[in-house]
Amino acid sequence: MFKNYFKIALRNLWKNRTFTALNVVGLTVAFGVALLLGMFAVFQLSFDRFHDHGDTIYKVYSEDSGPYGIEANTSKSEPFAAALRDEVTGVEKITRYSGSGVLLTYQDKQLGMGTAYVDPDFFEMFSFPIVKGDTKNPITSESSVAMTEQAAKRIFGDENPIGQTVTILRDEVEVPFNVTAIIEDFPDTSSIGFDIVLNFKSQNEHAYARTVGRWDMENHEVYMQLSEGLKPEQFEKSTADFTQLHYKNEIDNAKRDGFEPNADGLYRQIKVLPLADVRFANFNQGVVSVNRTMPYLVLGISFLILFIACVNFINMSIAKSSQRLREIGMRKTLGANKKQLFFQFWGESILVFLMSIGLGILLAVVLLPYFQTLFRTQASLATLLNPSLLIFLIFSVLLITLIAGGYPALLMSRLGTLQSLKGKLQVNGKNRLRNSLMVLQFGIAILLISGTLVLWDQVEFMRTKDLGFNKDQVIAFPLNGKRNDQKAIELLRNTLQDKPNIVSITASNNILGIGKDGNRTTSVLGFEHKGRGVDTHMLVVDADYVETLDLNIIEGRSFRKNLVSDSLSVIINQAMAKQMNEDDILASQITLDDASYNIVGVIEDFNFQELDQHIAPMTLFALPNWNLRNAYVKVTSQNLEQAYDDVKIAWNTIEPNVEFQGSFLNENIERTLRNERTMITMIGSGSILAIILSCIGLFAMSLLIVAQRRKEIGVRKIVGASVSAITVLLTKDFLKLVVIAFLMATPIAWWTMNKWLQNYPYRIDLNIWIFLAAGGIAVLIAMLTIAVKTIKAATSNPVESLRTE
């Protein structure tokens, strides 16, 4: 019996090979793309879940009351971790963590290395296996260094690294370190990454020595492992006395300045965030929020694409069922029951699905390298090889096959014998369901198109927004060589002084946007001003910083060329001036560590942070002998490529052994928009695929309607109906569905995108034209899809239509 079903299924699929091909192509693309998108989503959601103690590891932060409401602070002071471990019950293990870049030298090699400075508990908390060397205390000594397998390969090649000595540049001195351990390379799903790891105390003087014992200087993160069974909420409540003891002045100042407490009525509260949530947490907008929108959005798009493809399969199956009515009638006459007919038709559907799934997996494998490049992801098929996930996938495929293949099979098996033998398919009762599915299909497509258009407009708005500085003619790069920063900048100026493409050169201890090296740092300091607490971002700059970046001075002056004369002078931005609230701001001073700094200028606010934050108060310092970290070179607009080459050659002359990592500031800004760009690509690709699959379904519907109304078309033509009248008659029902879909999808799209835009202080205004454009695109594509079939039916010979009937 099954062999007979199989033969009949193959024969029918081959007989209707055009429809079979359309079904297989649609389902193959849907399964292949859904598999890729599912890999991406699962990969994103699996970050940091490989640690053995991951469920009990938390990142420590605080909620502080400030002038702009509750502010999250992840930076902690040097004595914080030890005090928290000793004074609060429940801290099993704790480690400080500070990441930076260092210059490592071994023999004739100079390599820039991503570095983590941690406490010894780090390796007991996190599952980063040590494959060689000291497996218990690899960084107990301040002169020890551990490194990943990949880093060891770069430095030592095939040599045994254990026991070797490397030097690391620290405070302009090459300090020797002994290699004690090799760490297994990190999984792709680790949000913590580094090349080498050192003891926390091995940092330079600016980062560690000057901060020892000081609660007012915060410059690193803290991770801790809670005792088994202790809930994070319980731990947070138990830190109240600790906070009151060590932050009494800050709490009293917050009350004095009229700041609002948090939801628990506290002005400063220690909080913890699960390790698995850290990657998805936003610390920039008040109370910390964990947002997994991106992976769930991608997962949702994959399900929507599968849904649309399955609806197409159902519609096409029903569209072709009218050609098999007499076959059904004869089988029933000869004794076939509903169960046998159901399994026969369902078997045909299973064959189509099995072919499509196999081809979909093959398509996903072929497209995987391009997918990984396009979306900058390491997701692969191995991501889905989790037993529970595989069971879920198999169950999902069976469910999809049962619903999408079973519904048409059930519909045809329930037809009456006489109705089937007459060759008439009464579908009036079922049209509502199919029309609803078609409306849902196009509603999804319109929703995705609207989302793509809004996202595109928002990203273009941010990309082209006036950020308050010159981002088109300024090259930025890290000062990653051995030389003292000030000396390196002086040599750079001397080397480039005769180049006509170079306008000016400066440096600072931060980078605007995200540089090629991926680093981005900021420093915040607080001080008392006339009995009030004031917070400001601290930026140390070299001469010509204001001029090189074309910052607008609205009061006072810039720093002098001779920075020593301005070592006790500062320039502030408008936000800082507003916070200080002085009648004559240029007659005011800032007092820090018993030193008074005169305010000599006020610059217009400019975006020195991410664009999802309001511009914060900033103070520019001209401190001599300070680590500046990044150089900025302003060039002429005539020959940007040649200017870039001139800067690169000059830096390679000054520091021949390090990599030049220069980029224009507009490139740095683009890097800050990577998540938004990825969302545009994901939703845009999904909308294109959704509209294509929806049109395949619409094409199937047009085949069904034309086939059912062929006789009517012939009669209308005989009595004088024009081609245009018949075309409108056949088209209006389809367009009605698209219009209904537009009316249903637009309010949902408006609400969704308006809510998403609230994440950005600088955003576009939604207008109806965006959504009308999305609806117009859907209507136009729908009309083009059905035009071929309807016009062909309207222009056909009516005699042939009537003879066929």
GROMACS .gro file of N, CA, C and O in nm, residues 319-392:
model
  296
  319ALA      N    1  -0.516   2.513  -0.482
  319ALA     CA    2  -0.533   2.562  -0.619
  319ALA      C    3  -0.527   2.449  -0.719
  319ALA      O    4  -0.600   2.450  -0.820
  320LYS      N    5  -0.444   2.349  -0.695
  320LYS     CA    6  -0.431   2.237  -0.789
  320LYS      C    7  -0.529   2.124  -0.760
  320LYS      O    8  -0.542   2.031  -0.841
  321SER      N    9  -0.597   2.131  -0.646
  321SER     CA   10  -0.685   2.020  -0.610
  321SER      C   11  -0.802   2.006  -0.706
  321SER      O   12  -0.855   1.897  -0.724
  322SER      N   13  -0.843   2.118  -0.772
  322SER     CA   14  -0.956   2.112  -0.864
  322SER      C   15  -0.927   2.021  -0.982
  322SER      O   16  -1.019   1.968  -1.046
  323GLN      N   17  -0.798   1.999  -1.013
  323GLN     CA   18  -0.762   1.912  -1.126
  323GLN      C   19  -0.762   1.765  -1.087
  323GLN      O   20  -0.744   1.679  -1.173
  324ARG      N   21  -0.784   1.735  -0.959
  324ARG     CA   22  -0.781   1.596  -0.914
  324ARG      C   23  -0.915   1.552  -0.853
  324ARG      O   24  -0.922   1.449  -0.786
  325LEU      N   25  -1.019   1.632  -0.881
  325LEU     CA   26  -1.148   1.600  -0.820
  325LEU      C   27  -1.204   1.467  -0.870
  325LEU      O   28  -1.256   1.387  -0.792
  326ARG      N   29  -1.194   1.443  -1.002
  326ARG     CA   30  -1.250   1.318  -1.057
  326ARG      C   31  -1.171   1.198  -1.006
  326ARG      O   32  -1.225   1.089  -0.984
  327GLU      N   33  -1.037   1.217  -0.986
  327GLU     CA   34  -0.956   1.110  -0.928
  327GLU      C   35  -1.006   1.076  -0.788
  327GLU      O   36  -1.018   0.958  -0.752
  328ILE      N   37  -1.036   1.180  -0.709
  328ILE     CA   38  -1.086   1.158  -0.573
  328ILE      C   39  -1.220   1.086  -0.578
  328ILE      O   40  -1.245   0.989  -0.504
  329GLY      N   41  -1.310   1.130  -0.671
  329GLY     CA   42  -1.442   1.067  -0.684
  329GLY      C   43  -1.432   0.920  -0.723
  329GLY      O   44  -1.503   0.836  -0.667
  330MET      N   45  -1.344   0.889  -0.819
  330MET     CA   46  -1.328   0.750  -0.862
  330MET      C   47  -1.272   0.666  -0.746
  330MET      O   48  -1.317   0.552  -0.726
  331ARG      N   49  -1.175   0.717  -0.672
  331ARG     CA   50  -1.118   0.640  -0.562
  331ARG      C   51  -1.224   0.613  -0.455
  331ARG      O   52  -1.228   0.505  -0.395
  332LYS      N   53  -1.310   0.711  -0.429
  332LYS     CA   54  -1.415   0.692  -0.330
  332LYS      C   55  -1.518   0.591  -0.380
  332LYS      O   56  -1.569   0.509  -0.304
  333THR      N   57  -1.548   0.596  -0.511
  333THR     CA   58  -1.644   0.503  -0.570
  333THR      C   59  -1.593   0.360  -0.559
  333THR      O   60  -1.669   0.266  -0.533
  334LEU      N   61  -1.459   0.345  -0.574
  334LEU     CA   62  -1.398   0.212  -0.570
  334LEU      C   63  -1.370   0.165  -0.427
  334LEU      O   64  -1.307   0.060  -0.407
  335GLY      N   65  -1.409   0.246  -0.328
  335GLY     CA   66  -1.400   0.199  -0.191
  335GLY      C   67  -1.298   0.268  -0.102
  335GLY      O   68  -1.284   0.229   0.015
  336ALA      N   69  -1.226   0.367  -0.153
  336ALA     CA   70  -1.126   0.435  -0.069
  336ALA      C   71  -1.196   0.517   0.039
  336ALA      O   72  -1.295   0.585   0.011
  337ASN      N   73  -1.146   0.508   0.160
  337ASN     CA   74  -1.204   0.587   0.268
  337ASN      C   75  -1.125   0.716   0.291
  337ASN      O   76  -1.020   0.738   0.228
  338LYS      N   77  -1.176   0.800   0.381
  338LYS     CA   78  -1.112   0.930   0.406
  338LYS      C   79  -0.969   0.914   0.456
  338LYS      O   80  -0.879   0.990   0.420
  339LYS      N   81  -0.947   0.815   0.542
  339LYS     CA   82  -0.814   0.794   0.599
  339LYS      C   83  -0.712   0.762   0.492
  339LYS      O   84  -0.601   0.817   0.491
  340GLN      N   85  -0.751   0.676   0.396
  340GLN     CA   86  -0.659   0.639   0.289
  340GLN      C   87  -0.627   0.758   0.199
  340GLN      O   88  -0.512   0.780   0.159
  341LEU      N   89  -0.731   0.834   0.166
  341LEU     CA   90  -0.710   0.953   0.082
  341LEU      C   91  -0.623   1.055   0.154
  341LEU      O   92  -0.534   1.118   0.093
  342PHE      N   93  -0.648   1.073   0.284
  342PHE     CA   94  -0.569   1.169   0.360
  342PHE      C   95  -0.421   1.133   0.356
  342PHE      O   96  -0.336   1.218   0.329
  343PHE      N   97  -0.389   1.006   0.383
  343PHE     CA   98  -0.249   0.966   0.386
  343PHE      C   99  -0.184   0.971   0.248
  343PHE      O  100  -0.064   0.996   0.236
  344GLN      N  101  -0.266   0.949   0.143
  344GLN     CA  102  -0.209   0.961   0.008
  344GLN      C  103  -0.167   1.105  -0.020
  344GLN      O  104  -0.054   1.131  -0.062
  345PHE      N  105  -0.256   1.199   0.005
  345PHE     CA  106  -0.225   1.340  -0.024
  345PHE      C  107  -0.121   1.396   0.073
  345PHE      O  108  -0.035   1.474   0.036
  346TRP      N  109  -0.130   1.352   0.197
  346TRP     CA  110  -0.030   1.397   0.296
  346TRP      C  111   0.108   1.342   0.261
  346TRP      O  112   0.210   1.408   0.279
  347GLY      N  113   0.110   1.219   0.211
  347GLY     CA  114   0.237   1.160   0.169
  347GLY      C  115   0.304   1.242   0.060
  347GLY      O  116   0.428   1.259   0.059
  348GLU      N  117   0.225   1.295  -0.033
  348GLU     CA  118   0.281   1.382  -0.137
  348GLU      C  119   0.342   1.507  -0.074
  348GLU      O  120   0.451   1.553  -0.114
  349SER      N  121   0.273   1.561   0.025
  349SER     CA  122   0.324   1.681   0.093
  349SER      C  123   0.455   1.650   0.167
  349SER      O  124   0.550   1.729   0.164
  350ILE      N  125   0.460   1.533   0.231
  350ILE     CA  126   0.582   1.496   0.304
  350ILE      C  127   0.700   1.485   0.209
  350ILE      O  128   0.812   1.528   0.241
  351LEU      N  129   0.678   1.427   0.089
  351LEU     CA  130   0.786   1.417  -0.009
  351LEU      C  131   0.840   1.555  -0.045
  351LEU      O  132   0.961   1.577  -0.053
  352VAL      N  133   0.748   1.649  -0.069
  352VAL     CA  134   0.789   1.786  -0.103
  352VAL      C  135   0.868   1.848   0.012
  352VAL      O  136   0.972   1.911  -0.009
  353PHE      N  137   0.819   1.828   0.133
  353PHE     CA  138   0.887   1.887   0.248
  353PHE      C  139   1.023   1.824   0.270
  353PHE      O  140   1.120   1.893   0.303
  354LEU      N  141   1.034   1.692   0.255
  354LEU     CA  142   1.163   1.627   0.274
  354LEU      C  143   1.265   1.676   0.172
  354LEU      O  144   1.382   1.702   0.205
  355MET      N  145   1.222   1.689   0.046
  355MET     CA  146   1.312   1.743  -0.057
  355MET      C  147   1.353   1.885  -0.022
  355MET      O  148   1.471   1.923  -0.033
  356SER      N  149   1.257   1.964   0.022
  356SER     CA  150   1.284   2.105   0.053
  356SER      C  151   1.377   2.120   0.173
  356SER      O  152   1.467   2.205   0.173
  357ILE      N  153   1.357   2.035   0.274
  357ILE     CA  154   1.443   2.043   0.393
  357ILE      C  155   1.585   2.006   0.356
  357ILE      O  156   1.681   2.073   0.396
  358GLY      N  157   1.602   1.898   0.279
  358GLY     CA  158   1.736   1.858   0.236
  358GLY      C  159   1.805   1.966   0.155
  358GLY      O  160   1.922   2.000   0.179
  359LEU      N  161   1.731   2.023   0.057
  359LEU     CA  162   1.789   2.130  -0.024
  359LEU      C  163   1.811   2.256   0.058
  359LEU      O  164   1.905   2.332   0.034
  360GLY      N  165   1.722   2.279   0.159
  360GLY     CA  166   1.739   2.396   0.246
  360GLY      C  167   1.865   2.388   0.328
  360GLY      O  168   1.937   2.487   0.344
  361ILE      N  169   1.895   2.267   0.382
  361ILE     CA  170   2.019   2.249   0.458
  361ILE      C  171   2.139   2.271   0.367
  361ILE      O  172   2.238   2.337   0.406
  362LEU      N  173   2.133   2.218   0.244
  362LEU     CA  174   2.242   2.237   0.148
  362LEU      C  175   2.259   2.385   0.115
  362LEU      O  176   2.372   2.436   0.108
  363LEU      N  177   2.147   2.456   0.096
  363LEU     CA  178   2.152   2.600   0.067
  363LEU      C  179   2.215   2.676   0.184
  363LEU      O  180   2.297   2.767   0.162
  364ALA      N  181   2.179   2.639   0.306
  364ALA     CA  182   2.236   2.705   0.424
  364ALA      C  183   2.388   2.683   0.431
  364ALA      O  184   2.462   2.776   0.464
  365VAL      N  185   2.433   2.561   0.399
  365VAL     CA  186   2.577   2.532   0.401
  365VAL      C  187   2.651   2.615   0.296
  365VAL      O  188   2.758   2.670   0.322
  366VAL      N  189   2.591   2.627   0.177
  366VAL     CA  190   2.653   2.704   0.068
  366VAL      C  191   2.660   2.852   0.104
  366VAL      O  192   2.761   2.920   0.078
  367LEU      N  193   2.552   2.904   0.163
  367LEU     CA  194   2.546   3.047   0.192
  367LEU      C  195   2.614   3.086   0.322
  367LEU      O  196   2.634   3.205   0.348
  368LEU      N  197   2.650   2.988   0.405
  368LEU     CA  198   2.702   3.017   0.539
  368LEU      C  199   2.823   3.111   0.538
  368LEU      O  200   2.826   3.208   0.616
  369PRO      N  201   2.927   3.090   0.455
  369PRO     CA  202   3.042   3.182   0.457
  369PRO      C  203   3.003   3.327   0.426
  369PRO      O  204   3.054   3.420   0.487
  370TYR      N  205   2.912   3.345   0.328
  370TYR     CA  206   2.867   3.480   0.292
  370TYR      C  207   2.784   3.539   0.405
  370TYR      O  208   2.793   3.660   0.435
  371PHE      N  209   2.702   3.456   0.468
  371PHE     CA  210   2.620   3.499   0.580
  371PHE      C  211   2.708   3.545   0.697
  371PHE      O  212   2.683   3.649   0.758
  372GLN      N  213   2.812   3.468   0.727
  372GLN     CA  214   2.903   3.503   0.837
  372GLN      C  215   2.973   3.635   0.809
  372GLN      O  216   2.992   3.717   0.900
  373THR      N  217   3.013   3.658   0.684
  373THR     CA  218   3.081   3.783   0.648
  373THR      C  219   2.986   3.901   0.656
  373THR      O  220   3.018   4.006   0.710
  374LEU      N  221   2.866   3.883   0.601
  374LEU     CA  222   2.769   3.992   0.595
  374LEU      C  223   2.726   4.038   0.734
  374LEU      O  224   2.716   4.158   0.760
  375PHE      N  225   2.707   3.942   0.826
  375PHE     CA  226   2.654   3.977   0.958
  375PHE      C  227   2.760   3.970   1.068
  375PHE      O  228   2.727   3.977   1.186
  376ARG      N  229   2.887   3.954   1.027
  376ARG     CA  230   3.000   3.953   1.122
  376ARG      C  231   2.972   3.859   1.240
  376ARG      O  232   2.973   3.899   1.357
  377THR      N  233   2.945   3.734   1.208
  377THR     CA  234   2.912   3.637   1.311
  377THR      C  235   2.991   3.509   1.288
  377THR      O  236   3.028   3.477   1.176
  378GLN      N  237   3.016   3.437   1.397
  378GLN     CA  238   3.083   3.307   1.390
  378GLN      C  239   2.983   3.193   1.403
  378GLN      O  240   3.022   3.077   1.421
  379ALA      N  241   2.854   3.225   1.389
  379ALA     CA  242   2.751   3.121   1.398
  379ALA      C  243   2.773   3.017   1.288
  379ALA      O  244   2.807   3.051   1.175
  380SER      N  245   2.751   2.890   1.321
  380SER     CA  246   2.768   2.782   1.223
  380SER      C  247   2.666   2.673   1.254
  380SER      O  248   2.591   2.680   1.352
  381LEU      N  249   2.663   2.569   1.170
  381LEU     CA  250   2.570   2.459   1.192
  381LEU      C  251   2.595   2.391   1.326
  381LEU      O  252   2.504   2.337   1.388
  382ALA      N  253   2.721   2.396   1.372
  382ALA     CA  254   2.754   2.336   1.501
  382ALA      C  255   2.677   2.403   1.615
  382ALA      O  256   2.655   2.342   1.721
  383THR      N  257   2.636   2.528   1.593
  383THR     CA  258   2.559   2.601   1.695
  383THR      C  259   2.429   2.528   1.729
  383THR      O  260   2.380   2.535   1.842
  384LEU      N  261   2.374   2.457   1.629
  384LEU     CA  262   2.244   2.392   1.646
  384LEU      C  263   2.256   2.247   1.692
  384LEU      O  264   2.154   2.178   1.703
  385LEU      N  265   2.379   2.199   1.715
  385LEU     CA  266   2.398   2.058   1.750
  385LEU      C  267   2.381   2.031   1.899
  385LEU      O  268   2.447   1.945   1.955
  386ASN      N  269   2.295   2.105   1.961
  386ASN     CA  270   2.260   2.081   2.100
  386ASN      C  271   2.145   1.979   2.104
  386ASN      O  272   2.046   1.996   2.032
  387PRO      N  273   2.155   1.870   2.183
  387PRO     CA  274   2.051   1.765   2.180
  387PRO      C  275   1.910   1.819   2.198
  387PRO      O  276   1.819   1.783   2.122
  388SER      N  277   1.890   1.903   2.298
  388SER     CA  278   1.755   1.956   2.322
  388SER      C  279   1.709   2.044   2.206
  388SER      O  280   1.591   2.044   2.170
  389LEU      N  281   1.805   2.118   2.148
  389LEU     CA  282   1.771   2.204   2.034
  389LEU      C  283   1.736   2.120   1.912
  389LEU      O  284   1.643   2.153   1.837
  390LEU      N  285   1.809   2.010   1.891
  390LEU     CA  286   1.780   1.921   1.777
  390LEU      C  287   1.641   1.859   1.791
  390LEU      O  288   1.567   1.848   1.693
  391ILE      N  289   1.606   1.819   1.913
  391ILE     CA  290   1.473   1.762   1.936
  391ILE      C  291   1.366   1.865   1.905
  391ILE      O  292   1.263   1.836   1.841
  392PHE      N  293   1.390   1.990   1.947
  392PHE     CA  294   1.295   2.097   1.918
  392PHE      C  295   1.280   2.121   1.768
  392PHE      O  296   1.169   2.138   1.717
   0.00000   0.00000   0.00000
